[in-house]
Amino acid sequence: MTTAAPLAGDCAGVSVIVDFDILDSQRIDECVEVTTETPAADILNQAHVTLAGTDEYGDAVVCRVNDLPSVSDPVTVDGHEPFIESCESMPPEFAYWALWVKQGTADWGYAMVGVSDLLLKPGDSIGLVFTTGTSTPTPS
């Protein structure tokens, strides 16, 4: 059984953080209560986070989170031409969703598998950060 609640202090389940950065949507901080190892896709669903992958790579590459970036509004990143994300293949290196995890450590690391293959257990964290420019910030 899983339920989502606002993140307040320590989370006994799985912490979910979504930082939309320039995409102009409210940050998500949720604690999803789980008692066993649970697919990340199920945890994100409980936190009301919807994902879309790419045509070429499926959900191994996150293209949209809660319908952002938009299918019709251009993404504008300083130093680059505005573009509309098609989700056909890999997003540009200057504007993409980074999928982070904390699994038994205090440090964030890139997820090594896609959301469908990622299993999380109580005490773990998952973060999605829309990354622009040349640096890739971790969820905070």
PDB file of C-alpha atoms in Angstrom:
ATOM      1  CA  MET A   1       0.000   0.000   0.000  1.00  0.00           C
ATOM      2  CA  THR A   2       1.249   3.474  -0.844  1.00  0.00           C
ATOM      3  CA  THR A   3      -0.070   6.899  -0.006  1.00  0.00           C
ATOM      4  CA  ALA A   4       1.317  10.362  -0.679  1.00  0.00           C
ATOM      5  CA  ALA A   5       1.635  13.096   1.899  1.00  0.00           C
ATOM      6  CA  PRO A   6       3.443  16.451   1.902  1.00  0.00           C
ATOM      7  CA  LEU A   7       7.093  16.030   2.798  1.00  0.00           C
ATOM      8  CA  ALA A   8       7.705  17.246   6.330  1.00  0.00           C
ATOM      9  CA  GLY A   9      11.051  16.448   7.900  1.00  0.00           C
ATOM     10  CA  ASP A  10      12.125  12.846   7.659  1.00  0.00           C
ATOM     11  CA  CYS A  11      10.192  10.592   5.325  1.00  0.00           C
ATOM     12  CA  ALA A  12       9.727   6.999   6.441  1.00  0.00           C
ATOM     13  CA  GLY A  13       8.680   6.066   2.899  1.00  0.00           C
ATOM     14  CA  VAL A  14      10.162   7.372  -0.357  1.00  0.00           C
ATOM     15  CA  SER A  15      10.822  11.093  -0.807  1.00  0.00           C
ATOM     16  CA  VAL A  16       9.742  12.509  -4.161  1.00  0.00           C
ATOM     17  CA  ILE A  17      11.119  15.857  -5.317  1.00  0.00           C
ATOM     18  CA  VAL A  18      10.349  17.517  -8.653  1.00  0.00           C
ATOM     19  CA  ASP A  19      12.022  20.825  -9.535  1.00  0.00           C
ATOM     20  CA  PHE A  20      10.558  22.369 -12.698  1.00  0.00           C
ATOM     21  CA  ASP A  21      13.120  25.204 -12.810  1.00  0.00           C
ATOM     22  CA  ILE A  22      12.331  27.446 -15.832  1.00  0.00           C
ATOM     23  CA  LEU A  23       9.173  25.491 -16.725  1.00  0.00           C
ATOM     24  CA  ASP A  24       7.181  27.629 -14.295  1.00  0.00           C
ATOM     25  CA  SER A  25       5.371  25.057 -12.217  1.00  0.00           C
ATOM     26  CA  GLN A  26       5.253  24.593  -8.469  1.00  0.00           C
ATOM     27  CA  ARG A  27       7.924  22.344  -6.995  1.00  0.00           C
ATOM     28  CA  ILE A  28       6.731  18.981  -5.685  1.00  0.00           C
ATOM     29  CA  ASP A  29       7.921  17.625  -2.325  1.00  0.00           C
ATOM     30  CA  GLU A  30       6.031  14.497  -1.282  1.00  0.00           C
ATOM     31  CA  CYS A  31       6.567  11.518   0.971  1.00  0.00           C
ATOM     32  CA  VAL A  32       5.061   8.343  -0.429  1.00  0.00           C
ATOM     33  CA  GLU A  33       4.541   5.752   2.265  1.00  0.00           C
ATOM     34  CA  VAL A  34       5.764   2.316   1.220  1.00  0.00           C
ATOM     35  CA  THR A  35       6.559  -0.738   3.291  1.00  0.00           C
ATOM     36  CA  THR A  36       8.309  -2.847   0.634  1.00  0.00           C
ATOM     37  CA  GLU A  37      10.399  -2.378  -2.470  1.00  0.00           C
ATOM     38  CA  THR A  38       8.143  -0.591  -4.971  1.00  0.00           C
ATOM     39  CA  PRO A  39       8.510   0.404  -8.638  1.00  0.00           C
ATOM     40  CA  ALA A  40       9.444   4.077  -9.027  1.00  0.00           C
ATOM     41  CA  ALA A  41       6.625   4.495 -11.565  1.00  0.00           C
ATOM     42  CA  ASP A  42       4.079   3.505  -8.884  1.00  0.00           C
ATOM     43  CA  ILE A  43       5.642   5.860  -6.343  1.00  0.00           C
ATOM     44  CA  LEU A  44       5.582   8.782  -8.770  1.00  0.00           C
ATOM     45  CA  ASN A  45       1.967   8.013  -9.616  1.00  0.00           C
ATOM     46  CA  GLN A  46       1.039   8.172  -5.909  1.00  0.00           C
ATOM     47  CA  ALA A  47       2.770  11.569  -5.715  1.00  0.00           C
ATOM     48  CA  HIS A  48       0.655  12.765  -8.688  1.00  0.00           C
ATOM     49  CA  VAL A  49       3.694  12.954 -10.966  1.00  0.00           C
ATOM     50  CA  THR A  50       3.070  11.824 -14.535  1.00  0.00           C
ATOM     51  CA  LEU A  51       5.890  11.072 -16.943  1.00  0.00           C
ATOM     52  CA  ALA A  52       6.247  10.732 -20.681  1.00  0.00           C
ATOM     53  CA  GLY A  53       9.257   9.075 -22.242  1.00  0.00           C
ATOM     54  CA  THR A  54      10.587   9.419 -25.767  1.00  0.00           C
ATOM     55  CA  ASP A  55       9.512   7.605 -28.916  1.00  0.00           C
ATOM     56  CA  GLU A  56      12.994   6.133 -29.350  1.00  0.00           C
ATOM     57  CA  TYR A  57      13.898   5.250 -25.756  1.00  0.00           C
ATOM     58  CA  GLY A  58      10.548   4.844 -23.979  1.00  0.00           C
ATOM     59  CA  ASP A  59      10.666   5.715 -20.299  1.00  0.00           C
ATOM     60  CA  ALA A  60      14.403   5.103 -20.092  1.00  0.00           C
ATOM     61  CA  VAL A  61      14.574   8.823 -20.948  1.00  0.00           C
ATOM     62  CA  VAL A  62      12.150  11.225 -19.269  1.00  0.00           C
ATOM     63  CA  CYS A  63      10.815  13.768 -21.740  1.00  0.00           C
ATOM     64  CA  ARG A  64       7.894  15.371 -19.892  1.00  0.00           C
ATOM     65  CA  VAL A  65       6.869  15.629 -16.257  1.00  0.00           C
ATOM     66  CA  ASN A  66       3.241  16.633 -15.608  1.00  0.00           C
ATOM     67  CA  ASP A  67       3.044  17.648 -19.298  1.00  0.00           C
ATOM     68  CA  LEU A  68       6.105  19.918 -19.106  1.00  0.00           C
ATOM     69  CA  PRO A  69       7.814  21.004 -21.239  1.00  0.00           C
ATOM     70  CA  SER A  70       4.686  21.778 -23.199  1.00  0.00           C
ATOM     71  CA  VAL A  71       3.938  20.172 -26.568  1.00  0.00           C
ATOM     72  CA  SER A  72       3.185  23.629 -28.006  1.00  0.00           C
ATOM     73  CA  ASP A  73       5.045  26.310 -26.014  1.00  0.00           C
ATOM     74  CA  PRO A  74       8.717  26.855 -26.841  1.00  0.00           C
ATOM     75  CA  VAL A  75      11.372  26.271 -24.181  1.00  0.00           C
ATOM     76  CA  THR A  76      13.730  29.225 -23.922  1.00  0.00           C
ATOM     77  CA  VAL A  77      17.198  28.656 -22.473  1.00  0.00           C
ATOM     78  CA  ASP A  78      19.752  31.493 -22.415  1.00  0.00           C
ATOM     79  CA  GLY A  79      22.285  31.121 -25.208  1.00  0.00           C
ATOM     80  CA  HIS A  80      20.098  28.782 -27.320  1.00  0.00           C
ATOM     81  CA  GLU A  81      17.336  29.147 -29.858  1.00  0.00           C
ATOM     82  CA  PRO A  82      13.856  28.502 -28.402  1.00  0.00           C
ATOM     83  CA  PHE A  83      12.590  25.018 -29.269  1.00  0.00           C
ATOM     84  CA  ILE A  84       9.540  22.829 -28.819  1.00  0.00           C
ATOM     85  CA  GLU A  85      10.313  19.447 -27.252  1.00  0.00           C
ATOM     86  CA  SER A  86       9.094  16.697 -29.602  1.00  0.00           C
ATOM     87  CA  CYS A  87       9.933  13.692 -27.381  1.00  0.00           C
ATOM     88  CA  GLU A  88      11.107  11.814 -30.471  1.00  0.00           C
ATOM     89  CA  SER A  89      14.612  11.010 -29.180  1.00  0.00           C
ATOM     90  CA  MET A  90      17.109  12.441 -26.692  1.00  0.00           C
ATOM     91  CA  PRO A  91      16.322  15.949 -25.436  1.00  0.00           C
ATOM     92  CA  PRO A  92      19.018  18.580 -26.042  1.00  0.00           C
ATOM     93  CA  GLU A  93      21.917  18.567 -23.586  1.00  0.00           C
ATOM     94  CA  PHE A  94      21.003  22.107 -22.503  1.00  0.00           C
ATOM     95  CA  ALA A  95      17.366  21.359 -21.539  1.00  0.00           C
ATOM     96  CA  TYR A  96      16.368  17.951 -20.167  1.00  0.00           C
ATOM     97  CA  TRP A  97      14.923  16.123 -17.171  1.00  0.00           C
ATOM     98  CA  ALA A  98      17.600  14.618 -14.917  1.00  0.00           C
ATOM     99  CA  LEU A  99      16.451  11.564 -12.916  1.00  0.00           C
ATOM    100  CA  TRP A 100      18.192  11.357  -9.540  1.00  0.00           C
ATOM    101  CA  VAL A 101      18.056   8.758  -6.779  1.00  0.00           C
ATOM    102  CA  LYS A 102      19.308   8.263  -3.236  1.00  0.00           C
ATOM    103  CA  GLN A 103      19.373   4.562  -2.450  1.00  0.00           C
ATOM    104  CA  GLY A 104      20.965   3.763   0.877  1.00  0.00           C
ATOM    105  CA  THR A 105      23.335   6.741   0.686  1.00  0.00           C
ATOM    106  CA  ALA A 106      23.274  10.395   1.686  1.00  0.00           C
ATOM    107  CA  ASP A 107      24.289  11.514  -1.803  1.00  0.00           C
ATOM    108  CA  TRP A 108      22.231  11.886  -4.959  1.00  0.00           C
ATOM    109  CA  GLY A 109      23.299   9.915  -8.028  1.00  0.00           C
ATOM    110  CA  TYR A 110      21.950   9.606 -11.541  1.00  0.00           C
ATOM    111  CA  ALA A 111      19.457   6.763 -11.901  1.00  0.00           C
ATOM    112  CA  MET A 112      21.134   3.968 -13.843  1.00  0.00           C
ATOM    113  CA  VAL A 113      17.849   2.523 -15.164  1.00  0.00           C
ATOM    114  CA  GLY A 114      14.577   3.949 -16.411  1.00  0.00           C
ATOM    115  CA  VAL A 115      11.564   4.584 -14.225  1.00  0.00           C
ATOM    116  CA  SER A 116       9.884   1.255 -15.100  1.00  0.00           C
ATOM    117  CA  ASP A 117      12.953  -0.701 -13.977  1.00  0.00           C
ATOM    118  CA  LEU A 118      13.820   1.403 -10.918  1.00  0.00           C
ATOM    119  CA  LEU A 119      12.816  -0.135  -7.572  1.00  0.00           C
ATOM    120  CA  LEU A 120      12.783   1.984  -4.409  1.00  0.00           C
ATOM    121  CA  LYS A 121      12.386   1.031  -0.770  1.00  0.00           C
ATOM    122  CA  PRO A 122      11.557   2.931   2.419  1.00  0.00           C
ATOM    123  CA  GLY A 123      14.225   5.555   3.097  1.00  0.00           C
ATOM    124  CA  ASP A 124      15.093   6.054  -0.583  1.00  0.00           C
ATOM    125  CA  SER A 125      14.519   9.251  -2.547  1.00  0.00           C
ATOM    126  CA  ILE A 126      13.750  10.037  -6.186  1.00  0.00           C
ATOM    127  CA  GLY A 127      14.174  13.439  -7.786  1.00  0.00           C
ATOM    128  CA  LEU A 128      13.465  14.961 -11.171  1.00  0.00           C
ATOM    129  CA  VAL A 129      15.136  18.264 -12.016  1.00  0.00           C
ATOM    130  CA  PHE A 130      14.635  20.142 -15.274  1.00  0.00           C
ATOM    131  CA  THR A 131      18.214  20.942 -16.116  1.00  0.00           C
ATOM    132  CA  THR A 132      19.311  23.882 -18.242  1.00  0.00           C
ATOM    133  CA  GLY A 133      22.712  25.124 -19.239  1.00  0.00           C
ATOM    134  CA  THR A 134      25.889  23.207 -18.544  1.00  0.00           C
ATOM    135  CA  SER A 135      25.471  22.156 -14.911  1.00  0.00           C
ATOM    136  CA  THR A 136      23.149  19.487 -13.564  1.00  0.00           C
ATOM    137  CA  PRO A 137      21.903  20.441 -10.106  1.00  0.00           C
ATOM    138  CA  THR A 138      20.788  17.762  -7.709  1.00  0.00           C
ATOM    139  CA  PRO A 139      17.407  18.000  -5.986  1.00  0.00           C
ATOM    140  CA  SER A 140      17.561  20.090  -2.828  1.00  0.00           C
TER     141      SER A 140
END
